[in-house]
Amino acid sequence: MKNTIKNKKTLTWQLFILIGFVILIMLFLVYMILSNSKQTQAYSASNLLIDQIRTVIAGNEKKEQSFTESLKESYISKAKAVAYIVDNIPGTEYDRKELSRIAKLMSIDEIHLFTVDGTIYSGTVPAYYGFSFDSGEQMGYFKPMLTDKTLSMCQDVTPNTAESKPMMYAICWNDKGTRIVQVGIEPKRLIEEMKSNEISEVISNIPVYEGVNILVSDSENEKILGAVSPGYIGRSLSDTGLTAEGLEGYGTSYYTARSFGKKVYCAMQKTDDYIFVVLQDVSVVNRDIPMTLAMLFLYLMIAATSLAVVVKKMTDRREQLIAESERAKAANKAKSSFLANMSHEIRTPINAILGMNEMILRESADEDILGYSESIRTAGKSLMGIVNDILDFSKIEAGKLEIIPVDYDLSQIISDLVNMINIRAEKKDLLIIPEIDQAIPRYLHGDEVRI
């Protein structure tokens, strides 16, 4: 009994260990599936963000270029207006104060008058007198004016030759072709516009959700020009733990990296001018996975507990059935033992009766008595056969029944059967007349007792 209880406890613990192991494997598999799914979603979202950034930057560049072109046209018109005024108002050509007044009225900062060979001889800034188109790269931009008097030009925002101050210069010939007129404007509005359209400003104004950082670097030196997190600006990609080596051509690469101590999903795309990078904090992306696993663990524990209860009930039922089976076997064994003992006990008086009857058959001469004795012998043999049948049932259940084949007389067996029941038939006024097929052989081979 103690061993049974001990084995039962061992089996229970083994079952719980197995269930726990299965639950851990399931949780690990679910974690891997959820993690891969989150990573795929993160990269898909990164692609959308990169497309958005590229669209915004392209739009800003187009807007900036369009605005610059419109300013150039305006500044050339102002240069032509100054040339007209100088040609038509005597005395203004060498009057620096008058030229300054004209510049103020027309919202320009400088006016310079050039000789036909491209040398400044008058204007609002005497310090520039004597400068020519050969005085520097910024001045040299306008050399084509010397060979084409129909030409008008406007320079992009460029540091001027004398002071390296950001300026835009527009230049044209006067109507007579006797001088070149140049106006200079410090394009504060354009500079402010360009500043607001800088990569750093554009990126910092893009709305992003928690855990996301956007970087834009130069494609050549990989210097970061703009980022959602200001700490990245001015650094190179390698300084932040990132690398663009995986980029093939101008495709997109995806990998997991560690940047500033955080594990991130990195999506990187390269163009001619920029490298666009989207970083997503892995801990933020996977933040809801522990809760999902906890809920799954709870469900699995409920299921496992229910399963354990069912298994316990089935085990208890099995043990109950085994116990009942053992009791049935014990009862059957007791029954067989009882029948065997009883049969042995009954055969003793039957043998005595048959023995005494044999003595009557041998010593009596009275035919009536002999007839009665013959009936007693037949009935006694039948009774002995019944007792033997009872023993046979016990032997069959024990698997020990043996068939004893002998040669026997079939007619004698039939006669014994008729004699055994004839007395009872006569009491009921019944007449027994055996009818035997003549084709049946008289002598047979087999177990005559069981036949």
One Martini backbone bead per residue (centre of mass of N, CA, C, O) as a GRO file, in nm:
protein
  451
    1MET     BB    1   0.059   0.062  -0.021
    2LYS     BB    2   0.299   0.252   0.004
    3ASN     BB    3   0.406   0.207  -0.284
    4THR     BB    4   0.152   0.313  -0.427
    5ILE     BB    5   0.161   0.600  -0.312
    6LYS     BB    6   0.445   0.665  -0.409
    7ASN     BB    7   0.391   0.619  -0.712
    8LYS     BB    8   0.168   0.829  -0.734
    9LYS     BB    9   0.340   1.075  -0.659
   10THR     BB   10   0.550   1.041  -0.880
   11LEU     BB   11   0.352   1.064  -1.117
   12THR     BB   12   0.249   1.347  -1.049
   13TRP     BB   13   0.521   1.495  -1.070
   14GLN     BB   14   0.582   1.412  -1.361
   15LEU     BB   15   0.336   1.551  -1.481
   16PHE     BB   16   0.403   1.842  -1.391
   17ILE     BB   17   0.677   1.859  -1.531
   18LEU     BB   18   0.573   1.811  -1.816
   19ILE     BB   19   0.377   2.049  -1.826
   20GLY     BB   20   0.589   2.269  -1.769
   21PHE     BB   21   0.765   2.209  -2.016
   22VAL     BB   22   0.548   2.261  -2.229
   23ILE     BB   23   0.488   2.554  -2.148
   24LEU     BB   24   0.773   2.667  -2.201
   25ILE     BB   25   0.782   2.598  -2.499
   26MET     BB   26   0.531   2.759  -2.583
   27LEU     BB   27   0.632   3.036  -2.484
   28PHE     BB   28   0.883   3.046  -2.664
   29LEU     BB   29   0.739   3.023  -2.935
   30VAL     BB   30   0.558   3.271  -2.898
   31TYR     BB   31   0.786   3.473  -2.861
   32MET     BB   32   0.914   3.433  -3.140
   33ILE     BB   33   0.665   3.507  -3.304
   34LEU     BB   34   0.616   3.790  -3.186
   35SER     BB   35   0.897   3.907  -3.240
   36ASN     BB   36   0.892   3.872  -3.549
   37SER     BB   37   0.635   4.035  -3.593
   38LYS     BB   38   0.737   4.302  -3.471
   39GLN     BB   39   0.977   4.335  -3.661
   40THR     BB   40   0.815   4.349  -3.922
   41GLN     BB   41   0.644   4.593  -3.840
   42ALA     BB   42   0.880   4.787  -3.795
   43TYR     BB   43   0.990   4.780  -4.089
   44SER     BB   44   0.732   4.877  -4.223
   45ALA     BB   45   0.720   5.149  -4.073
   46SER     BB   46   0.998   5.247  -4.170
   47ASN     BB   47   0.930   5.266  -4.470
   48LEU     BB   48   0.713   5.484  -4.437
   49LEU     BB   49   0.900   5.698  -4.308
   50ILE     BB   50   1.105   5.720  -4.536
   51ASP     BB   51   0.904   5.813  -4.749
   52GLN     BB   52   0.821   6.068  -4.594
   53ILE     BB   53   1.097   6.204  -4.579
   54ARG     BB   54   1.157   6.218  -4.881
   55THR     BB   55   0.912   6.390  -4.950
   56VAL     BB   56   0.974   6.634  -4.770
   57ILE     BB   57   1.257   6.703  -4.878
   58ALA     BB   58   1.178   6.734  -5.174
   59GLY     BB   59   0.973   6.962  -5.123
   60ASN     BB   60   1.172   7.166  -4.995
   61GLU     BB   61   1.369   7.184  -5.230
   62LYS     BB   62   1.162   7.283  -5.434
   63LYS     BB   63   1.074   7.532  -5.277
   64GLU     BB   64   1.351   7.666  -5.258
   65GLN     BB   65   1.409   7.684  -5.561
   66SER     BB   66   1.159   7.849  -5.636
   67PHE     BB   67   1.221   8.091  -5.452
   68THR     BB   68   1.497   8.162  -5.573
   69GLU     BB   69   1.402   8.218  -5.865
   70SER     BB   70   1.211   8.451  -5.793
   71LEU     BB   71   1.435   8.634  -5.675
   72LYS     BB   72   1.609   8.663  -5.923
   73GLU     BB   73   1.404   8.814  -6.097
   74SER     BB   74   1.373   9.053  -5.904
   75TYR     BB   75   1.676   9.143  -5.899
   76ILE     BB   76   1.707   9.201  -6.204
   77SER     BB   77   1.491   9.420  -6.211
   78LYS     BB   78   1.648   9.608  -6.017
   79ALA     BB   79   1.897   9.644  -6.194
   80LYS     BB   80   1.746   9.775  -6.434
   81ALA     BB   81   1.633  10.014  -6.277
   82VAL     BB   82   1.906  10.139  -6.198
   83ALA     BB   83   2.011  10.177  -6.487
   84TYR     BB   84   1.788  10.375  -6.569
   85ILE     BB   85   1.835  10.594  -6.355
   86VAL     BB   86   2.136  10.656  -6.421
   87ASP     BB   87   2.077  10.737  -6.721
   88ASN     BB   88   1.835  10.969  -6.641
   89ILE     BB   89   2.013  11.086  -6.391
   90PRO     BB   90   2.206  11.322  -6.342
   91GLY     BB   91   2.483  11.256  -6.113
   92THR     BB   92   2.452  10.950  -6.002
   93GLU     BB   93   2.708  10.787  -6.085
   94TYR     BB   94   2.901  10.951  -5.843
   95ASP     BB   95   2.668  10.944  -5.618
   96ARG     BB   96   2.667  10.781  -5.331
   97LYS     BB   97   2.415  10.890  -5.182
   98GLU     BB   98   2.213  10.850  -5.412
   99LEU     BB   99   2.261  10.549  -5.439
  100SER     BB  100   2.173  10.482  -5.148
  101ARG     BB  101   1.884  10.590  -5.177
  102ILE     BB  102   1.800  10.400  -5.403
  103ALA     BB  103   1.856  10.139  -5.249
  104LYS     BB  104   1.649  10.191  -5.022
  105LEU     BB  105   1.396  10.221  -5.204
  106MET     BB  106   1.464   9.912  -5.335
  107SER     BB  107   1.568   9.705  -5.122
  108ILE     BB  108   1.887   9.736  -5.120
  109ASP     BB  109   2.242   9.719  -5.037
  110GLU     BB  110   2.385   9.732  -5.332
  111ILE     BB  111   2.588   9.937  -5.567
  112HIS     BB  112   2.741   9.863  -5.890
  113LEU     BB  113   2.984  10.004  -6.119
  114PHE     BB  114   3.090   9.909  -6.447
  115THR     BB  115   3.295   9.866  -6.675
  116VAL     BB  116   3.342   9.721  -6.985
  117ASP     BB  117   3.591   9.544  -6.836
  118GLY     BB  118   3.496   9.479  -6.522
  119THR     BB  119   3.516   9.751  -6.329
  120ILE     BB  120   3.492   9.917  -6.038
  121TYR     BB  121   3.399  10.282  -6.016
  122SER     BB  122   3.116  10.262  -5.858
  123GLY     BB  123   2.915  10.325  -5.549
  124THR     BB  124   2.821  10.237  -5.214
  125VAL     BB  125   3.122  10.089  -5.198
  126PRO     BB  126   3.441  10.200  -5.198
  127ALA     BB  127   3.602   9.936  -5.120
  128TYR     BB  128   3.523   9.806  -5.421
  129TYR     BB  129   3.704   9.966  -5.576
  130GLY     BB  130   3.868   9.784  -5.843
  131PHE     BB  131   3.707   9.554  -5.875
  132SER     BB  132   3.690   9.247  -6.058
  133PHE     BB  133   3.635   8.952  -6.242
  134ASP     BB  134   3.946   8.879  -6.127
  135SER     BB  135   3.913   8.884  -5.792
  136GLY     BB  136   3.730   8.611  -5.800
  137GLU     BB  137   3.501   8.367  -5.793
  138GLN     BB  138   3.254   8.544  -5.746
  139MET     BB  139   3.325   8.749  -5.978
  140GLY     BB  140   3.382   8.540  -6.214
  141TYR     BB  141   3.083   8.455  -6.271
  142PHE     BB  142   3.044   8.737  -6.468
  143LYS     BB  143   3.219   8.722  -6.738
  144PRO     BB  144   3.001   8.679  -6.968
  145MET     BB  145   2.920   8.985  -6.985
  146LEU     BB  146   3.162   9.086  -7.178
  147THR     BB  147   3.033   8.915  -7.446
  148ASP     BB  148   2.718   8.980  -7.343
  149LYS     BB  149   2.483   9.250  -7.353
  150THR     BB  150   2.208   9.062  -7.313
  151LEU     BB  151   2.291   8.978  -7.038
  152SER     BB  152   2.154   8.824  -6.739
  153MET     BB  153   2.237   8.792  -6.382
  154CYS     BB  154   2.218   8.546  -6.097
  155GLN     BB  155   2.316   8.468  -5.788
  156ASP     BB  156   2.363   8.279  -5.549
  157VAL     BB  157   2.422   8.227  -5.240
  158THR     BB  158   2.727   8.415  -5.170
  159PRO     BB  159   3.029   8.481  -5.079
  160ASN     BB  160   3.195   8.752  -5.089
  161THR     BB  161   3.507   8.869  -5.163
  162ALA     BB  162   3.561   9.076  -4.926
  163GLU     BB  163   3.364   8.941  -4.659
  164SER     BB  164   3.202   8.670  -4.680
  165LYS     BB  165   2.911   8.756  -4.740
  166PRO     BB  166   2.594   8.676  -4.776
  167MET     BB  167   2.495   8.695  -5.124
  168MET     BB  168   2.301   8.855  -5.386
  169TYR     BB  169   2.372   8.891  -5.740
  170ALA     BB  170   2.273   9.133  -5.984
  171ILE     BB  171   2.314   9.165  -6.353
  172CYS     BB  172   2.357   9.440  -6.605
  173TRP     BB  173   2.299   9.623  -6.880
  174ASN     BB  174   2.266   9.897  -7.025
  175ASP     BB  175   2.114  10.026  -7.297
  176LYS     BB  176   2.397  10.143  -7.422
  177GLY     BB  177   2.655   9.972  -7.326
  178THR     BB  178   2.850  10.145  -7.098
  179ARG     BB  179   2.751   9.963  -6.854
  180ILE     BB  180   2.757   9.790  -6.541
  181VAL     BB  181   2.494   9.662  -6.327
  182GLN     BB  182   2.498   9.608  -5.967
  183VAL     BB  183   2.318   9.416  -5.725
  184GLY     BB  184   2.293   9.379  -5.363
  185ILE     BB  185   2.162   9.110  -5.152
  186GLU     BB  186   2.058   9.030  -4.833
  187PRO     BB  187   1.885   8.721  -4.795
  188LYS     BB  188   1.709   8.689  -4.525
  189ARG     BB  189   1.461   8.536  -4.614
  190LEU     BB  190   1.611   8.305  -4.752
  191ILE     BB  191   1.780   8.219  -4.515
  192GLU     BB  192   1.542   8.153  -4.332
  193GLU     BB  193   1.417   7.948  -4.520
  194MET     BB  194   1.663   7.759  -4.537
  195LYS     BB  195   1.685   7.707  -4.235
  196SER     BB  196   1.395   7.583  -4.206
  197ASN     BB  197   1.490   7.358  -4.443
  198GLU     BB  198   1.665   7.205  -4.290
  199ILE     BB  199   1.718   6.892  -4.195
  200SER     BB  200   1.695   6.936  -3.890
  201GLU     BB  201   1.417   7.077  -3.902
  202VAL     BB  202   1.256   6.867  -4.052
  203ILE     BB  203   1.300   6.624  -3.858
  204SER     BB  204   1.209   6.764  -3.586
  205ASN     BB  205   0.899   6.802  -3.717
  206ILE     BB  206   0.852   6.503  -3.709
  207PRO     BB  207   0.616   6.287  -3.621
  208VAL     BB  208   0.654   6.054  -3.347
  209TYR     BB  209   0.677   5.773  -3.178
  210GLU     BB  210   0.765   5.585  -2.939
  211GLY     BB  211   1.105   5.477  -2.995
  212VAL     BB  212   1.161   5.682  -3.233
  213ASN     BB  213   1.427   5.737  -3.479
  214ILE     BB  214   1.557   5.990  -3.700
  215LEU     BB  215   1.794   5.976  -3.973
  216VAL     BB  216   2.022   6.206  -4.155
  217SER     BB  217   2.274   6.151  -4.393
  218ASP     BB  218   2.547   6.166  -4.561
  219SER     BB  219   2.651   5.961  -4.823
  220GLU     BB  220   2.963   6.004  -4.796
  221ASN     BB  221   3.041   6.074  -4.469
  222GLU     BB  222   2.798   6.000  -4.264
  223LYS     BB  223   2.682   6.261  -4.163
  224ILE     BB  224   2.465   6.393  -3.938
  225LEU     BB  225   2.204   6.631  -4.010
  226GLY     BB  226   1.948   6.476  -3.884
  227ALA     BB  227   1.725   6.451  -3.584
  228VAL     BB  228   1.516   6.385  -3.334
  229SER     BB  229   1.775   6.343  -3.173
  230PRO     BB  230   2.017   6.579  -3.111
  231GLY     BB  231   2.265   6.386  -3.027
  232TYR     BB  232   2.326   6.296  -3.338
  233ILE     BB  233   2.417   6.553  -3.438
  234GLY     BB  234   2.739   6.545  -3.613
  235ARG     BB  235   2.763   6.260  -3.637
  236SER     BB  236   2.842   5.948  -3.711
  237LEU     BB  237   2.727   5.640  -3.764
  238SER     BB  238   2.959   5.492  -3.610
  239ASP     BB  239   2.922   5.654  -3.338
  240THR     BB  240   2.616   5.506  -3.303
  241GLY     BB  241   2.649   5.189  -3.406
  242LEU     BB  242   2.642   5.222  -3.715
  243THR     BB  243   2.596   5.082  -4.057
  244ALA     BB  244   2.643   5.097  -4.433
  245GLU     BB  245   2.764   4.823  -4.547
  246GLY     BB  246   2.482   4.666  -4.621
  247LEU     BB  247   2.456   4.844  -4.859
  248GLU     BB  248   2.315   4.794  -5.183
  249GLY     BB  249   2.352   5.055  -5.327
  250TYR     BB  250   1.998   5.176  -5.312
  251GLY     BB  251   1.893   5.020  -5.084
  252THR     BB  252   1.766   4.813  -4.815
  253SER     BB  253   1.837   4.770  -4.467
  254TYR     BB  254   1.823   4.510  -4.204
  255TYR     BB  255   1.884   4.547  -3.844
  256THR     BB  256   2.045   4.478  -3.539
  257ALA     BB  257   2.128   4.718  -3.282
  258ARG     BB  258   2.355   4.932  -3.085
  259SER     BB  259   2.243   5.252  -2.949
  260PHE     BB  260   2.321   5.407  -2.682
  261GLY     BB  261   2.244   5.125  -2.517
  262LYS     BB  262   2.034   5.038  -2.741
  263LYS     BB  263   1.811   4.825  -2.875
  264VAL     BB  264   1.768   4.814  -3.237
  265TYR     BB  265   1.577   4.874  -3.516
  266CYS     BB  266   1.718   4.885  -3.848
  267ALA     BB  267   1.650   5.119  -4.115
  268MET     BB  268   1.816   5.150  -4.442
  269GLN     BB  269   1.856   5.424  -4.686
  270LYS     BB  270   1.983   5.504  -5.015
  271THR     BB  271   2.109   5.787  -5.186
  272ASP     BB  272   2.281   6.024  -5.342
  273ASP     BB  273   2.267   6.226  -5.073
  274TYR     BB  274   2.135   6.012  -4.867
  275ILE     BB  275   2.078   5.865  -4.537
  276PHE     BB  276   1.818   5.669  -4.417
  277VAL     BB  277   1.706   5.641  -4.069
  278VAL     BB  278   1.538   5.389  -3.863
  279LEU     BB  279   1.468   5.375  -3.516
  280GLN     BB  280   1.371   5.100  -3.289
  281ASP     BB  281   1.287   5.021  -2.985
  282VAL     BB  282   1.267   4.707  -2.866
  283SER     BB  283   1.129   4.753  -2.587
  284VAL     BB  284   0.884   4.903  -2.715
  285VAL     BB  285   0.790   4.705  -2.931
  286ASN     BB  286   0.791   4.457  -2.693
  287ARG     BB  287   0.612   4.550  -2.443
  288ASP     BB  288   0.345   4.348  -2.482
  289ILE     BB  289   0.459   4.057  -2.455
  290PRO     BB  290   0.455   3.991  -2.148
  291MET     BB  291   0.146   4.012  -2.123
  292THR     BB  292   0.081   3.793  -2.326
  293LEU     BB  293   0.237   3.567  -2.178
  294ALA     BB  294   0.084   3.589  -1.911
  295MET     BB  295  -0.192   3.517  -2.026
  296LEU     BB  296  -0.107   3.248  -2.148
  297PHE     BB  297  -0.009   3.123  -1.884
  298LEU     BB  298  -0.281   3.133  -1.745
  299TYR     BB  299  -0.434   2.957  -1.947
  300LEU     BB  300  -0.244   2.711  -1.923
  301MET     BB  301  -0.287   2.664  -1.621
  302ILE     BB  302  -0.586   2.613  -1.637
  303ALA     BB  303  -0.563   2.378  -1.836
  304ALA     BB  304  -0.369   2.206  -1.663
  305THR     BB  305  -0.551   2.180  -1.417
  306SER     BB  306  -0.783   2.048  -1.563
  307LEU     BB  307  -0.618   1.810  -1.665
  308ALA     BB  308  -0.528   1.708  -1.386
  309VAL     BB  309  -0.811   1.648  -1.284
  310VAL     BB  310  -0.886   1.448  -1.503
  311VAL     BB  311  -0.648   1.254  -1.460
  312LYS     BB  312  -0.710   1.191  -1.166
  313LYS     BB  313  -0.989   1.072  -1.215
  314MET     BB  314  -0.891   0.852  -1.408
  315THR     BB  315  -0.696   0.722  -1.208
  316ASP     BB  316  -0.899   0.659  -0.988
  317ARG     BB  317  -1.080   0.488  -1.170
  318ARG     BB  318  -0.868   0.282  -1.244
  319GLU     BB  319  -0.811   0.189  -0.955
  320GLN     BB  320  -1.099   0.101  -0.903
  321LEU     BB  321  -1.112  -0.110  -1.129
  322ILE     BB  322  -0.876  -0.277  -1.030
  323ALA     BB  323  -0.997  -0.344  -0.754
  324GLU     BB  324  -1.251  -0.478  -0.864
  325SER     BB  325  -1.100  -0.690  -1.028
  326GLU     BB  326  -0.957  -0.818  -0.788
  327ARG     BB  327  -1.217  -0.897  -0.637
  328ALA     BB  328  -1.331  -1.073  -0.864
  329LYS     BB  329  -1.098  -1.272  -0.870
  330ALA     BB  330  -1.125  -1.357  -0.577
  331ALA     BB  331  -1.416  -1.457  -0.597
  332ASN     BB  332  -1.366  -1.663  -0.824
  333LYS     BB  333  -1.157  -1.824  -0.670
  334ALA     BB  334  -1.345  -1.898  -0.437
  335LYS     BB  335  -1.556  -2.040  -0.608
  336SER     BB  336  -1.370  -2.255  -0.731
  337SER     BB  337  -1.281  -2.370  -0.462
  338PHE     BB  338  -1.563  -2.446  -0.366
  339LEU     BB  339  -1.641  -2.631  -0.599
  340ALA     BB  340  -1.409  -2.828  -0.568
  341ASN     BB  341  -1.466  -2.910  -0.277
  342MET     BB  342  -1.761  -2.991  -0.314
  343SER     BB  343  -1.713  -3.209  -0.528
  344HIS     BB  344  -1.537  -3.387  -0.353
  345GLU     BB  345  -1.751  -3.428  -0.127
  346ILE     BB  346  -1.975  -3.557  -0.312
  347ARG     BB  347  -1.818  -3.802  -0.436
  348THR     BB  348  -1.802  -3.983  -0.191
  349PRO     BB  349  -2.106  -4.071  -0.155
  350ILE     BB  350  -2.147  -4.162  -0.445
  351ASN     BB  351  -1.938  -4.388  -0.442
  352ALA     BB  352  -2.079  -4.541  -0.218
  353ILE     BB  353  -2.345  -4.593  -0.362
  354LEU     BB  354  -2.223  -4.735  -0.609
  355GLY     BB  355  -2.092  -4.963  -0.446
  356MET     BB  356  -2.345  -5.079  -0.314
  357ASN     BB  357  -2.495  -5.131  -0.585
  358GLU     BB  358  -2.295  -5.345  -0.691
  359MET     BB  359  -2.358  -5.551  -0.472
  360ILE     BB  360  -2.654  -5.594  -0.551
  361LEU     BB  361  -2.602  -5.681  -0.848
  362ARG     BB  362  -2.436  -5.940  -0.757
  363GLU     BB  363  -2.643  -6.075  -0.520
  364SER     BB  364  -2.901  -6.039  -0.669
  365ALA     BB  365  -3.211  -6.209  -0.814
  366ASP     BB  366  -3.400  -5.981  -0.831
  367GLU     BB  367  -3.535  -5.814  -1.089
  368ASP     BB  368  -3.640  -5.557  -0.956
  369ILE     BB  369  -3.385  -5.489  -0.802
  370LEU     BB  370  -3.203  -5.478  -1.049
  371GLY     BB  371  -3.351  -5.244  -1.184
  372TYR     BB  372  -3.309  -5.043  -0.962
  373SER     BB  373  -2.999  -5.058  -0.957
  374GLU     BB  374  -2.956  -4.965  -1.246
  375SER     BB  375  -3.077  -4.684  -1.200
  376ILE     BB  376  -2.883  -4.602  -0.980
  377ARG     BB  377  -2.626  -4.619  -1.151
  378THR     BB  378  -2.711  -4.417  -1.367
  379ALA     BB  379  -2.766  -4.176  -1.174
  380GLY     BB  380  -2.489  -4.175  -1.042
  381LYS     BB  381  -2.327  -4.116  -1.298
  382SER     BB  382  -2.468  -3.852  -1.360
  383LEU     BB  383  -2.395  -3.712  -1.098
  384MET     BB  384  -2.095  -3.742  -1.141
  385GLY     BB  385  -2.095  -3.575  -1.401
  386ILE     BB  386  -2.187  -3.310  -1.275
  387VAL     BB  387  -1.954  -3.282  -1.082
  388ASN     BB  388  -1.743  -3.281  -1.306
  389ASP     BB  389  -1.850  -3.026  -1.444
  390ILE     BB  390  -1.785  -2.839  -1.216
  391LEU     BB  391  -1.484  -2.894  -1.234
  392ASP     BB  392  -1.456  -2.802  -1.526
  393PHE     BB  393  -1.520  -2.503  -1.481
  394SER     BB  394  -1.275  -2.457  -1.300
  395LYS     BB  395  -1.067  -2.546  -1.513
  396ILE     BB  396  -1.140  -2.342  -1.730
  397GLU     BB  397  -1.077  -2.085  -1.561
  398ALA     BB  398  -0.773  -2.209  -1.511
  399GLY     BB  399  -0.671  -2.365  -1.775
  400LYS     BB  400  -0.699  -2.716  -1.700
  401LEU     BB  401  -0.845  -2.859  -1.918
  402GLU     BB  402  -0.894  -3.208  -2.006
  403ILE     BB  403  -0.892  -3.434  -2.268
  404ILE     BB  404  -1.026  -3.785  -2.278
  405PRO     BB  405  -0.956  -4.013  -2.511
  406VAL     BB  406  -1.186  -4.278  -2.618
  407ASP     BB  407  -1.340  -4.576  -2.657
  408TYR     BB  408  -1.694  -4.593  -2.732
  409ASP     BB  409  -2.042  -4.670  -2.658
  410LEU     BB  410  -2.321  -4.519  -2.774
  411SER     BB  411  -2.552  -4.708  -2.680
  412GLN     BB  412  -2.479  -4.697  -2.379
  413ILE     BB  413  -2.523  -4.398  -2.336
  414ILE     BB  414  -2.822  -4.390  -2.422
  415SER     BB  415  -2.920  -4.597  -2.212
  416ASP     BB  416  -2.835  -4.436  -1.962
  417LEU     BB  417  -3.011  -4.190  -2.015
  418VAL     BB  418  -3.287  -4.333  -2.016
  419ASN     BB  419  -3.267  -4.457  -1.732
  420MET     BB  420  -3.234  -4.183  -1.574
  421ILE     BB  421  -3.537  -4.063  -1.687
  422ASN     BB  422  -3.760  -4.284  -1.675
  423ILE     BB  423  -3.879  -4.261  -1.391
  424ARG     BB  424  -3.982  -3.971  -1.420
  425ALA     BB  425  -4.163  -4.032  -1.666
  426GLU     BB  426  -4.354  -4.242  -1.533
  427LYS     BB  427  -4.473  -4.042  -1.321
  428LYS     BB  428  -4.593  -3.877  -1.592
  429ASP     BB  429  -4.684  -4.074  -1.815
  430LEU     BB  430  -4.419  -4.132  -1.988
  431LEU     BB  431  -4.284  -4.226  -2.308
  432ILE     BB  432  -3.968  -4.362  -2.402
  433ILE     BB  433  -3.847  -4.355  -2.752
  434PRO     BB  434  -3.586  -4.436  -2.916
  435GLU     BB  435  -3.427  -4.281  -3.212
  436ILE     BB  436  -3.189  -4.429  -3.438
  437ASP     BB  437  -2.962  -4.388  -3.662
  438GLN     BB  438  -2.811  -4.632  -3.858
  439ALA     BB  439  -2.562  -4.449  -3.956
  440ILE     BB  440  -2.463  -4.453  -3.680
  441PRO     BB  441  -2.206  -4.529  -3.510
  442ARG     BB  442  -2.129  -4.718  -3.228
  443TYR     BB  443  -1.824  -4.649  -3.239
  444LEU     BB  444  -1.625  -4.412  -3.061
  445HIS     BB  445  -1.399  -4.115  -3.033
  446GLY     BB  446  -1.358  -3.985  -2.696
  447ASP     BB  447  -1.524  -3.796  -2.442
  448GLU     BB  448  -1.778  -3.953  -2.279
  449VAL     BB  449  -1.846  -3.773  -2.039
  450ARG     BB  450  -1.891  -3.500  -2.210
  451ILE     BB  451  -2.094  -3.637  -2.413
   0.00000   0.00000   0.00000
